[in-house]
Short mmCIF file of C-alpha atoms in Angstrom, two decimals:
data_model
loop_
_atom_site.label_atom_id
_atom_site.label_comp_id
_atom_site.label_asym_id
_atom_site.label_seq_id
_atom_site.Cartn_x
_atom_site.Cartn_y
_atom_site.Cartn_z
CA MET A 244 24.12 7.67 -26.28
CA PRO A 245 24.97 4.06 -27.10
CA LEU A 246 25.71 1.80 -24.15
CA ALA A 247 27.86 -1.29 -24.24
CA ILE A 248 26.04 -4.31 -22.83
CA HIS A 249 28.10 -6.95 -21.07
CA LEU A 250 26.17 -9.75 -19.40
CA THR A 251 28.51 -12.11 -17.58
CA TRP A 252 27.82 -15.78 -16.99
CA LEU A 253 27.16 -14.83 -13.36
CA ASP A 254 24.41 -12.46 -14.48
CA VAL A 255 22.86 -15.10 -16.72
CA GLY A 256 23.08 -17.74 -14.00
CA ILE A 257 21.43 -15.54 -11.36
CA PHE A 258 18.77 -14.47 -13.86
CA CYS A 259 17.84 -18.09 -14.66
CA ALA A 260 18.11 -19.28 -11.05
CA TYR A 261 15.85 -16.53 -9.73
CA ILE A 262 13.09 -17.05 -12.29
CA GLY A 263 13.38 -20.83 -12.06
CA GLY A 264 13.24 -20.71 -8.28
CA LEU A 265 10.02 -18.69 -8.32
CA ILE A 266 8.38 -21.15 -10.70
CA LEU A 267 9.45 -24.18 -8.64
CA VAL A 268 8.15 -22.64 -5.41
CA GLY A 269 4.87 -21.83 -7.10
CA LEU A 270 4.48 -25.37 -8.45
CA ARG A 271 5.30 -26.89 -5.07
CA ASP A 272 2.85 -24.70 -3.16
CA ARG A 273 0.08 -24.43 -5.76
CA LYS A 274 -2.28 -26.83 -3.98
CA ARG A 275 -1.70 -25.25 -0.59
CA MET A 276 -2.32 -21.81 -2.01
CA GLN A 277 -5.61 -22.85 -3.55
CA VAL A 278 -6.77 -24.21 -0.17
CA ALA A 279 -5.72 -21.02 1.60
CA ARG A 280 -7.45 -18.78 -0.89
CA ASP A 281 -10.72 -18.56 1.01
CA HIS A 282 -8.89 -17.74 4.20
CA PHE A 283 -6.97 -14.95 2.47
CA LEU A 284 -10.15 -13.42 1.09
CA ALA A 285 -11.70 -13.56 4.53
CA GLY A 286 -8.95 -11.22 5.75
CA ASN A 287 -8.02 -10.64 9.40
CA SER A 288 -4.64 -12.34 9.02
CA ALA A 289 -2.03 -9.71 8.11
CA SER A 290 0.10 -8.02 10.76
CA TRP A 291 1.14 -4.39 10.45
CA PRO A 292 4.74 -5.04 9.24
CA ARG A 293 3.43 -7.25 6.45
CA ILE A 294 0.95 -4.58 5.41
CA GLY A 295 3.60 -1.88 5.47
CA PHE A 296 6.01 -3.86 3.30
CA ALA A 297 3.18 -4.88 0.96
CA LEU A 298 2.07 -1.27 0.43
CA TYR A 299 5.62 -0.16 -0.27
CA ALA A 300 6.54 -3.11 -2.47
CA SER A 301 3.36 -2.72 -4.52
CA THR A 302 4.48 0.76 -5.56
CA ILE A 303 8.04 -0.29 -6.40
CA SER A 304 7.84 -2.02 -9.76
CA ALA A 305 9.69 -1.79 -13.03
CA THR A 306 7.18 0.87 -14.11
CA SER A 307 7.93 2.97 -11.02
CA LEU A 308 11.69 2.53 -11.31
CA VAL A 309 11.73 3.54 -14.97
CA GLY A 310 9.21 6.35 -14.47
CA LEU A 311 10.67 7.94 -11.33
CA THR A 312 14.30 7.86 -12.46
CA GLY A 313 13.33 9.14 -15.91
CA SER A 314 11.30 12.03 -14.54
CA ALA A 315 14.04 12.93 -12.03
CA TYR A 316 16.62 12.89 -14.84
CA ALA A 317 14.52 15.18 -17.03
CA HIS A 318 12.90 17.50 -14.50
CA GLY A 319 14.69 17.08 -11.18
CA ILE A 320 13.58 15.79 -7.80
CA ALA A 321 10.21 17.59 -7.90
CA VAL A 322 8.70 14.23 -8.88
CA TYR A 323 9.22 13.31 -5.21
CA ASN A 324 6.17 15.42 -4.40
CA TYR A 325 4.05 12.45 -5.45
CA GLU A 326 5.91 10.27 -2.94
CA TRP A 327 5.81 12.44 0.17
CA MET A 328 2.19 13.33 -0.50
CA ALA A 329 1.42 9.63 -0.02
CA ALA A 330 2.46 9.97 3.63
CA ILE A 331 0.02 12.85 4.09
CA VAL A 332 -2.84 11.03 2.38
CA LEU A 333 -2.26 7.85 4.37
CA THR A 334 -2.76 9.73 7.64
CA ILE A 335 -6.19 10.80 6.32
CA PHE A 336 -6.84 7.24 5.24
CA CYS A 337 -6.09 5.97 8.76
CA ALA A 338 -8.24 8.59 10.47
CA PHE A 339 -11.37 8.52 8.33
CA VAL A 340 -11.44 6.17 5.35
CA LEU A 341 -10.25 2.83 6.75
CA PRO A 342 -12.53 2.84 9.82
CA THR A 343 -15.45 3.86 7.61
CA TYR A 344 -14.80 0.87 5.36
CA ILE A 345 -14.62 -1.49 8.33
CA ARG A 346 -17.60 -0.09 10.23
CA SER A 347 -19.69 -0.14 7.04
CA GLN A 348 -18.92 -3.87 6.75
CA VAL A 349 -17.73 -3.68 3.16
CA PHE A 350 -14.65 -5.35 1.71
CA THR A 351 -14.16 -3.60 -1.65
CA VAL A 352 -14.30 -0.04 -2.96
CA PRO A 353 -16.99 -0.84 -5.58
CA GLU A 354 -19.05 -2.52 -2.87
CA PHE A 355 -18.87 0.63 -0.73
CA LEU A 356 -19.90 2.81 -3.68
CA GLU A 357 -22.78 0.50 -4.59
CA LEU A 358 -23.96 0.45 -0.99
CA ARG A 359 -23.76 4.24 -0.86
CA TYR A 360 -25.09 5.16 -4.30
CA GLY A 361 -26.42 2.13 -6.17
CA LYS A 362 -25.44 -0.02 -9.13
CA PHE A 363 -24.82 2.78 -11.67
CA VAL A 364 -21.81 4.09 -9.75
CA ARG A 365 -20.39 0.59 -9.35
CA THR A 366 -20.80 -0.04 -13.10
CA TYR A 367 -19.11 3.27 -13.90
CA VAL A 368 -16.17 2.45 -11.65
CA SER A 369 -15.86 -0.97 -13.29
CA GLY A 370 -15.85 0.62 -16.74
CA LEU A 371 -13.21 3.12 -15.74
CA GLY A 372 -11.23 0.26 -14.23
CA VAL A 373 -11.18 -1.50 -17.60
CA ALA A 374 -10.09 1.66 -19.42
CA LEU A 375 -7.35 2.54 -16.92
CA GLY A 376 -6.24 -1.09 -16.80
CA VAL A 377 -5.60 -1.11 -20.56
CA PHE A 378 -4.40 2.42 -21.32
CA LEU A 379 -2.64 3.22 -18.05
CA ASP A 380 -1.49 0.11 -16.20
CA ALA A 381 -0.98 -2.39 -19.03
CA ALA A 382 0.35 0.09 -21.57
CA GLY A 383 2.59 1.71 -18.94
CA GLY A 384 3.94 -1.66 -17.86
CA LEU A 385 4.65 -2.68 -21.45
CA PHE A 386 6.38 0.61 -22.19
CA ALA A 387 8.54 0.42 -19.05
CA GLY A 388 9.54 -3.16 -19.82
CA ALA A 389 10.23 -2.37 -23.45
CA VAL A 390 12.49 0.57 -22.55
CA LEU A 391 14.39 -1.59 -20.07
CA PHE A 392 14.93 -4.58 -22.33
CA GLN A 393 15.15 -2.78 -25.69
CA ILE A 394 18.62 -1.61 -24.74
CA MET A 395 19.72 -5.27 -25.05
CA PHE A 396 17.92 -5.60 -28.40
CA PRO A 397 18.33 -2.15 -29.99
CA ASP A 398 17.35 -3.38 -33.45
CA TRP A 399 13.89 -4.40 -32.25
CA PRO A 400 11.20 -1.73 -32.68
CA LEU A 401 9.48 -0.68 -29.47
CA TRP A 402 6.18 -2.26 -30.43
CA GLN A 403 7.81 -5.66 -31.01
CA VAL A 404 9.33 -5.69 -27.52
CA CYS A 405 5.92 -4.66 -26.14
CA ALA A 406 4.27 -7.47 -28.07
CA LEU A 407 6.77 -10.05 -26.78
CA LEU A 408 6.22 -8.97 -23.18
CA ALA A 409 2.44 -9.04 -23.61
CA VAL A 410 2.55 -12.55 -25.09
CA LEU A 411 4.78 -13.76 -22.26
CA ALA A 412 2.43 -12.24 -19.71
CA GLY A 413 -0.55 -13.86 -21.41
CA ALA A 414 1.20 -17.23 -21.41
CA PHE A 415 2.15 -16.65 -17.77
CA LEU A 416 -1.51 -16.06 -16.94
CA ILE A 417 -2.87 -19.02 -18.90
CA ALA A 418 -0.27 -21.43 -17.49
CA GLY A 419 -0.88 -20.27 -13.94
CA GLY A 420 2.55 -18.68 -13.65
CA LEU A 421 1.06 -15.73 -11.79
CA ARG A 422 0.40 -18.06 -8.86
CA ALA A 423 4.11 -18.63 -8.44
CA VAL A 424 4.69 -14.90 -8.17
CA ILE A 425 1.82 -14.42 -5.73
CA MET A 426 3.22 -17.13 -3.45
CA VAL A 427 6.57 -15.38 -3.19
CA GLU A 428 5.36 -11.78 -3.38
CA SER A 429 7.23 -10.86 -0.21
CA VAL A 430 10.50 -12.20 -1.68
CA GLN A 431 9.93 -10.24 -4.88
CA GLY A 432 9.24 -7.08 -2.90
CA LEU A 433 12.39 -7.56 -0.81
CA ILE A 434 14.49 -8.00 -3.97
CA LEU A 435 13.08 -4.77 -5.40
CA VAL A 436 13.92 -2.93 -2.17
CA ILE A 437 17.48 -4.28 -2.43
CA THR A 438 17.47 -3.11 -6.04
CA CYS A 439 16.63 0.44 -4.97
CA ALA A 440 19.35 0.47 -2.31
CA SER A 441 21.89 -0.88 -4.81
CA LEU A 442 20.78 1.69 -7.36
CA ALA A 443 21.58 4.53 -4.97
CA PHE A 444 24.83 3.03 -3.65
CA PHE A 445 26.48 2.34 -6.98
CA THR A 446 25.21 5.52 -8.65
CA PHE A 447 26.72 7.73 -5.95
CA LYS A 448 29.87 5.60 -5.99
CA ALA A 449 30.22 6.09 -9.77
CA VAL A 450 29.62 9.84 -9.52
CA GLY A 451 32.13 10.13 -6.66
CA GLY A 452 34.88 8.18 -8.38
CA GLY A 453 34.63 5.27 -5.97
CA SER A 454 33.37 7.12 -2.89
CA VAL A 455 29.68 7.03 -2.00
CA THR A 456 29.85 10.03 0.34
CA GLY A 457 31.99 11.86 -2.19
CA GLY A 458 29.41 11.11 -4.85
CA TRP A 459 26.61 12.54 -2.70
CA THR A 460 28.63 15.70 -2.04
CA HIS A 461 29.50 16.03 -5.72
CA VAL A 462 25.84 15.70 -6.72
CA MET A 463 24.71 18.31 -4.19
CA GLN A 464 27.41 20.77 -5.33
CA THR A 465 27.43 20.14 -9.09
CA LEU A 466 23.86 19.44 -10.13
CA ASP A 467 21.73 22.31 -11.37
CA PRO A 468 20.12 23.79 -8.21
CA THR A 469 16.70 23.70 -9.83
CA HIS A 470 17.09 19.91 -10.16
CA LEU A 471 17.36 19.66 -6.37
CA LYS A 472 14.27 21.65 -5.41
CA LEU A 473 10.81 20.31 -4.58
CA ILE A 474 8.79 23.53 -4.75
CA MET A 475 8.81 24.85 -8.30
CA PRO A 476 7.30 28.04 -9.78
CA ALA A 477 3.81 28.05 -11.26
CA SER A 478 5.33 28.14 -14.76
CA ASP A 479 7.22 24.85 -14.29
CA PRO A 480 6.13 22.39 -17.01
CA SER A 481 6.50 19.32 -14.79
CA MET A 482 5.47 20.16 -11.21
CA PRO A 483 4.11 23.71 -10.69
CA TRP A 484 3.39 24.60 -7.07
CA THR A 485 -0.24 25.18 -8.06
CA GLY A 486 -0.48 21.55 -9.15
CA LEU A 487 1.28 20.42 -5.97
CA LEU A 488 -1.50 22.00 -3.91
CA THR A 489 -4.34 20.74 -6.10
CA GLY A 490 -3.81 17.78 -8.42
CA VAL A 491 -1.18 15.86 -6.44
CA PRO A 492 -3.29 15.48 -3.26
CA LEU A 493 -6.35 14.62 -5.36
CA ILE A 494 -4.84 11.75 -7.31
CA GLY A 495 -3.01 10.66 -4.16
CA PHE A 496 -6.34 10.37 -2.39
CA TYR A 497 -7.74 8.27 -5.23
CA PHE A 498 -4.68 6.01 -5.39
CA TRP A 499 -4.44 5.28 -1.67
CA CYS A 500 -8.08 5.55 -0.53
CA ALA A 501 -10.24 4.50 -3.49
CA ASN A 502 -7.99 2.13 -5.43
CA GLN A 503 -9.03 -1.44 -4.67
CA ILE A 504 -5.52 -2.80 -5.31
CA MET A 505 -4.12 -0.73 -2.44
CA VAL A 506 -7.13 -0.81 -0.13
CA GLN A 507 -7.41 -4.60 -0.30
CA ARG A 508 -3.98 -5.03 1.28
CA VAL A 509 -5.04 -3.02 4.33
CA LEU A 510 -8.43 -4.71 4.67
CA ALA A 511 -6.56 -8.01 5.21
CA ALA A 512 -5.26 -6.69 8.55
CA LYS A 513 -5.77 -8.51 11.84
CA SER A 514 -7.48 -5.44 13.25
CA LEU A 515 -8.14 -1.78 12.61
CA ASP A 516 -5.03 -0.89 14.61
CA HIS A 517 -2.82 -3.21 12.54
CA GLY A 518 -4.26 -1.70 9.37
CA ARG A 519 -3.45 1.78 10.59
CA TRP A 520 0.05 0.96 11.80
CA GLY A 521 0.84 -0.82 8.53
CA SER A 522 -0.47 2.08 6.47
CA LEU A 523 1.66 4.58 8.38
CA MET A 524 4.68 2.29 8.00
CA GLY A 525 4.09 2.20 4.25
CA GLY A 526 3.89 5.99 4.18
CA ALA A 527 7.17 6.29 6.08
CA MET A 528 8.88 3.88 3.69
CA LYS A 529 7.70 5.94 0.72
CA LEU A 530 9.77 8.82 2.07
CA THR A 531 12.98 6.83 1.43
CA ASN A 532 12.42 6.90 -2.34
CA LEU A 533 13.96 10.36 -2.50
CA PHE A 534 17.35 8.94 -1.53
CA LEU A 535 17.05 5.45 -3.04
CA VAL A 536 15.54 6.21 -6.46
CA ILE A 537 14.88 9.87 -7.26
CA ILE A 538 18.17 11.63 -6.41
CA PRO A 539 20.13 8.81 -8.13
CA GLY A 540 17.94 9.39 -11.21
CA ALA A 541 18.73 13.10 -11.11
CA ALA A 542 22.43 12.36 -10.51
CA ALA A 543 22.52 10.24 -13.66
CA VAL A 544 22.69 13.51 -15.61
CA LEU A 545 26.35 13.63 -14.55
CA LEU A 546 26.98 10.07 -15.79
CA PHE A 547 24.83 9.90 -18.93
CA PRO A 548 24.25 13.42 -20.24
CA LYS A 549 21.95 14.19 -23.16
CA LEU A 550 20.01 10.94 -23.39
CA ASP A 551 17.43 11.01 -26.16
CA ASN A 552 14.76 9.45 -23.95
CA PRO A 553 14.74 10.15 -20.17
CA ASP A 554 13.05 6.81 -19.57
CA GLN A 555 16.31 5.11 -20.62
CA VAL A 556 18.04 6.29 -17.45
CA PHE A 557 17.21 3.22 -15.38
CA SER A 558 18.53 0.93 -18.11
CA HIS A 559 21.75 2.92 -18.32
CA ILE A 560 22.25 2.75 -14.56
CA VAL A 561 21.65 -1.00 -14.54
CA PHE A 562 24.00 -1.79 -17.43
CA GLY A 563 26.49 1.03 -16.95
CA VAL A 564 26.92 1.22 -13.17
CA MET A 565 25.83 -2.01 -11.50
CA PRO A 566 28.45 -4.76 -10.92
CA PRO A 567 28.19 -8.30 -12.36
CA GLY A 568 25.67 -10.47 -10.56
CA LEU A 569 23.45 -7.60 -9.54
CA VAL A 570 22.66 -6.93 -13.20
CA GLY A 571 21.22 -10.41 -13.61
CA LEU A 572 19.30 -10.18 -10.33
CA ILE A 573 17.80 -6.80 -11.25
CA LEU A 574 16.82 -7.97 -14.73
CA ALA A 575 15.16 -11.07 -13.32
CA ALA A 576 13.31 -9.09 -10.64
CA CYS A 577 12.15 -6.52 -13.19
CA LEU A 578 11.02 -9.16 -15.67
CA ILE A 579 9.03 -11.03 -13.01
CA SER A 580 7.58 -7.70 -11.83
CA ILE A 581 6.52 -6.78 -15.36
CA LEU A 582 5.00 -10.17 -16.19
CA ALA A 583 3.25 -10.47 -12.83
CA ASN A 584 1.81 -6.97 -13.04
CA LEU A 585 0.69 -7.43 -16.63
CA SER A 586 -0.84 -10.82 -15.87
CA GLY A 587 -2.76 -9.36 -12.97
CA ILE A 588 -3.89 -6.38 -15.01
CA TYR A 589 -5.08 -8.48 -17.94
CA ASN A 590 -6.82 -10.88 -15.57
CA SER A 591 -8.62 -8.20 -13.56
CA THR A 592 -9.67 -6.09 -16.56
CA SER A 593 -10.87 -9.18 -18.42
CA THR A 594 -12.86 -10.23 -15.35
CA LEU A 595 -14.47 -6.79 -15.04
CA LEU A 596 -15.35 -6.73 -18.72
CA THR A 597 -16.72 -10.28 -18.76
CA MET A 598 -18.58 -10.36 -15.45
CA ASP A 599 -19.83 -6.78 -15.13
CA PHE A 600 -20.73 -6.13 -18.76
CA ILE A 601 -20.84 -9.14 -21.09
CA ARG A 602 -22.60 -11.40 -18.59
CA LYS A 603 -25.24 -8.74 -17.99
CA LEU A 604 -25.91 -8.51 -21.71
CA ARG A 605 -26.07 -12.32 -22.01
CA PRO A 606 -27.18 -13.62 -18.59
CA GLY A 607 -27.72 -17.19 -19.82
CA MET A 608 -24.06 -17.88 -20.61
CA SER A 609 -22.64 -21.13 -19.23
CA GLU A 610 -19.53 -21.29 -17.06
CA MET A 611 -17.48 -22.59 -19.99
CA ALA A 612 -18.76 -19.79 -22.21
CA LEU A 613 -17.77 -17.23 -19.58
CA ILE A 614 -14.27 -18.72 -19.38
CA ARG A 615 -13.86 -18.64 -23.15
CA THR A 616 -15.20 -15.11 -23.29
CA GLY A 617 -12.69 -14.11 -20.65
CA GLN A 618 -9.86 -15.62 -22.69
CA VAL A 619 -11.01 -13.80 -25.82
CA THR A 620 -11.30 -10.48 -24.01
CA THR A 621 -7.82 -11.00 -22.56
CA VAL A 622 -6.39 -11.33 -26.07
CA VAL A 623 -8.30 -8.24 -27.22
CA LEU A 624 -7.07 -6.21 -24.25
CA MET A 625 -3.52 -7.38 -24.90
CA ALA A 626 -3.75 -6.25 -28.52
CA ILE A 627 -5.08 -2.81 -27.57
CA SER A 628 -2.33 -2.27 -24.99
CA ILE A 629 0.35 -3.36 -27.49
CA VAL A 630 -0.91 -0.81 -30.01
CA TRP A 631 -1.19 1.98 -27.47
CA ALA A 632 2.03 1.48 -25.47
CA PRO A 633 4.42 2.96 -28.09
CA GLN A 634 2.31 6.15 -28.11
CA ILE A 635 3.45 6.95 -24.57
CA VAL A 636 6.71 8.27 -25.99
CA HIS A 637 4.76 11.30 -27.27
CA PHE A 638 3.89 12.35 -23.70
CA GLY A 639 7.49 13.26 -22.80
CA ASP A 640 8.21 10.65 -20.14
CA LEU A 641 6.43 7.68 -18.61
CA TRP A 642 5.76 9.22 -15.20
CA SER A 643 4.13 12.33 -16.67
CA TYR A 644 1.92 10.11 -18.81
CA LEU A 645 0.81 8.01 -15.84
CA GLN A 646 -0.02 11.03 -13.70
CA ALA A 647 -1.70 12.95 -16.54
CA ILE A 648 -4.14 10.12 -17.29
CA LEU A 649 -5.04 9.89 -13.61
CA CYS A 650 -5.51 13.65 -13.37
CA TYR A 651 -8.03 13.74 -16.21
CA PHE A 652 -10.12 10.69 -15.44
CA VAL A 653 -10.23 9.98 -11.69
CA PRO A 654 -11.46 13.34 -10.27
CA PRO A 655 -15.17 12.48 -10.79
CA ILE A 656 -14.70 9.26 -8.78
CA ALA A 657 -12.77 11.15 -6.11
CA ALA A 658 -15.60 13.69 -5.84
CA VAL A 659 -18.23 10.98 -5.46
CA PHE A 660 -16.10 9.04 -2.99
CA ILE A 661 -15.24 12.02 -0.78
CA ALA A 662 -18.88 13.15 -0.74
CA GLY A 663 -19.92 9.64 0.20
CA LEU A 664 -17.62 9.75 3.22
CA PHE A 665 -18.23 13.27 4.48
CA ILE A 666 -21.65 14.45 3.19
CA LYS A 667 -24.71 12.52 4.32
CA ARG A 668 -26.99 14.53 1.99
CA ALA A 669 -25.24 13.19 -1.15
CA ASN A 670 -27.57 10.78 -2.94
CA VAL A 671 -27.93 8.64 -6.06
CA PRO A 672 -28.99 11.43 -8.51
CA GLY A 673 -26.14 13.60 -7.24
CA ALA A 674 -23.56 10.86 -7.75
CA GLY A 675 -24.89 10.15 -11.25
CA ALA A 676 -24.74 13.84 -12.17
CA ALA A 677 -21.18 14.12 -10.83
CA LEU A 678 -19.97 11.16 -12.86
CA VAL A 679 -21.67 12.18 -16.11
CA VAL A 680 -20.81 15.89 -15.97
CA GLY A 681 -17.34 15.18 -14.60
CA THR A 682 -16.56 12.67 -17.35
CA ILE A 683 -17.65 15.11 -20.05
CA SER A 684 -15.39 17.73 -18.47
CA SER A 685 -12.54 15.21 -18.38
CA PHE A 686 -12.73 14.57 -22.11
CA VAL A 687 -13.14 18.27 -22.96
CA LEU A 688 -10.07 19.26 -20.95
CA PHE A 689 -8.01 16.26 -22.07
CA PHE A 690 -8.48 17.05 -25.76
CA GLY A 691 -8.35 20.81 -25.19
CA VAL A 692 -5.12 20.72 -23.19
CA GLU A 693 -3.19 17.63 -24.29
CA VAL A 694 -4.33 17.03 -27.89
CA PHE A 695 -5.17 20.41 -29.41
CA HIS A 696 -3.21 22.56 -26.91
CA ALA A 697 -6.02 25.10 -27.00
CA ILE A 698 -6.36 25.48 -23.22
CA PRO A 699 -3.25 26.72 -21.32
CA LEU A 700 -3.65 24.50 -18.29
CA HIS A 701 -1.33 22.05 -16.56
CA PHE A 702 -2.81 18.58 -16.10
CA LEU A 703 -2.36 18.80 -12.32
CA VAL A 704 -4.45 21.97 -12.24
CA ALA A 705 -6.95 20.47 -14.69
CA ALA A 706 -7.58 17.75 -12.10
CA ILE A 707 -8.92 20.18 -9.51
CA VAL A 708 -11.06 21.93 -12.14
CA ILE A 709 -12.69 18.62 -13.07
CA PHE A 710 -13.08 17.76 -9.40
CA ALA A 711 -14.78 21.11 -8.66
CA ILE A 712 -17.17 20.70 -11.62
CA SER A 713 -18.03 17.19 -10.47
CA LEU A 714 -18.63 18.34 -6.90
CA VAL A 715 -20.93 21.17 -8.02
CA ALA A 716 -22.86 18.72 -10.20
CA LEU A 717 -23.14 16.38 -7.21
CA PHE A 718 -24.57 19.11 -4.96
CA LEU A 719 -27.06 20.28 -7.57
CA GLY A 720 -28.06 16.73 -8.52
CA SER A 721 -28.56 15.80 -4.86
CA LEU A 722 -31.04 18.67 -4.45
CA THR A 723 -33.33 17.18 -7.11
CA ALA A 724 -34.25 14.23 -4.85
CA PRO A 725 -34.81 13.59 -1.13
CA PRO A 726 -31.88 12.65 1.13
CA PRO A 727 -30.77 9.01 1.11
CA ASP A 728 -33.04 6.55 2.85
CA PRO A 729 -31.77 6.11 6.44
CA ALA A 730 -32.55 2.41 6.12
CA VAL A 731 -29.94 2.21 3.34
CA VAL A 732 -27.11 4.32 4.74
CA GLY A 733 -28.15 4.64 8.37
CA HIS A 734 -25.89 1.79 9.53
CA MET A 735 -22.85 3.40 7.92
CA MET A 736 -20.49 5.51 10.01
CA PHE A 737 -19.36 8.64 8.24
CA ALA A 738 -15.98 10.26 8.72
CA LYS A 739 -17.16 12.77 11.35
CA ASP A 740 -18.89 10.04 13.35
CA VAL A 741 -15.80 7.85 13.28
CA TRP A 742 -13.59 10.62 14.69
CA LYS A 743 -15.98 11.36 17.54
CA ALA A 744 -16.53 7.69 18.39
CA GLU A 745 -12.81 6.97 18.76
CA THR A 746 -11.70 10.02 20.70
CA GLU A 747 -12.64 8.58 24.09
CA HIS A 748 -11.34 5.11 23.22
CA LEU A 749 -7.89 6.43 22.28
CA LYS A 750 -7.45 7.97 25.73
CA THR A 751 -6.96 4.44 27.06
CA VAL A 752 -4.38 3.43 24.41
CA LYS A 753 -0.63 3.62 25.05
CA TRP A 754 0.86 6.66 23.36
CA TYR A 755 3.18 4.69 21.07
CA GLN A 756 0.21 2.65 19.82
CA ASN A 757 -2.04 5.66 19.27
CA TYR A 758 -2.27 6.14 15.51
CA ARG A 759 -2.90 9.87 15.96
CA TYR A 760 0.47 10.37 17.66
CA LEU A 761 2.13 8.19 15.04
CA SER A 762 0.44 10.20 12.30
CA VAL A 763 1.74 13.44 13.79
CA ALA A 764 5.26 11.98 13.89
CA LEU A 765 4.98 10.95 10.23
CA LEU A 766 3.72 14.41 9.27
CA LEU A 767 6.62 16.08 11.12
CA LEU A 768 9.17 13.82 9.41
CA THR A 769 7.59 14.54 6.04
CA GLY A 770 7.59 18.25 6.72
CA ALA A 771 11.29 18.19 7.68
CA ILE A 772 12.25 16.52 4.39
CA VAL A 773 10.12 18.90 2.34
CA VAL A 774 11.58 21.96 4.09
CA TRP A 775 15.11 20.58 3.59
CA PHE A 776 14.70 20.39 -0.18
CA ALA A 777 12.14 23.16 -0.69
#
């Protein structure tokens, strides 16, 4: 359905002022940020509110807004299962994973895996990081940005908009523009939270003919009842209950417990308690996405029926519902979010490829040669993501694509990581077997299910199959060699040890500061929402 685009001078002015303000702040504080860099990497500076907002803001980007609203429009609010599951996983993270990281004296996920299993596992994780960075994060970001901005330039093919965004992100990275965004990350996150609240307010107001409460009532009474249910039958093509019990918790565990981008924010906490409180705060804030993003996306069916591409919903809400001024602010926030995310993705994947692979093949490279190699690899990665991004349209919608890729390729890492936390007998040969056998299974199921459609299996269920195969391979592989050397892993505290060690300590902590009580409260709140919409 064509949509009339009307950008007022107010929109244009706010758009330019917001982007210009970020750049000026970054230029003014560039020197100070460079001096503070070492302190930031040393950690122990972030309070729990800052961590909570950072965790939430890091998951609210243009990609998330386009993906969540598009999936809700096409399939209903069942996509919220990914969001509330985050609250469950974060309670596990607080109880077992975070204290294990801290007590093992590691600062990154690859470092923990190398300490636990050796260099092969770390190299594997780096390689997967490059692949996911290009085909999942970069391509997904380009696609989301292209869908959002293509509505203003309908005559531009999708790949051309993707190419323009990639070039802008590359220029942003080379010119140091990413520093400006990093310096004002909290401001950017706050703007995106305001965006979500505005999205819900004006969508319900439009549906209700000027009344927000009337719009909510109209949505609850008019929308297809299946669009307002979280628990779907096993035959559901988007979110079967079998996948909710298997694949959703698995990829949630990987995302929140083994994803360096998320873990790093918590490791910057002042203390273990601040890290836990901030994590639980982030989980609680994730619960609000049902009302701020997902139900408005589902309600858009009443405003914009029969859209050719569900991922266009967010664009239609922005240009068709939002008032002047907010349109410019949202576009500016989304553009900065896209460019910042892409710049970070290209930078991190290029660093992994250059430092963990190319430098090992050519150890005598000079610093200048490494820099040039990094620039070349950045361009190559940009080109690959530009070519691949338009292919996402063949996966139905952006959110399904993002989750499907995770479901097929992260279960082997999840198996190795979970075994490393809970099973002391797991060793290097077992981890290697899990990764090799699990990866082969990933490719077999990916092509069998998604490409050739020869295996009748949902990708969420495929995730647990790959995980189980990887875990069996890990057990069998571990039996081929002695247990790990106590001198190597003896100083580490495993999940069971952490729980026992803290039980007595927590008896002396005030109840409202006890993370276990707070975790129970979060679980009860999550359960109440799930039961309400089950």
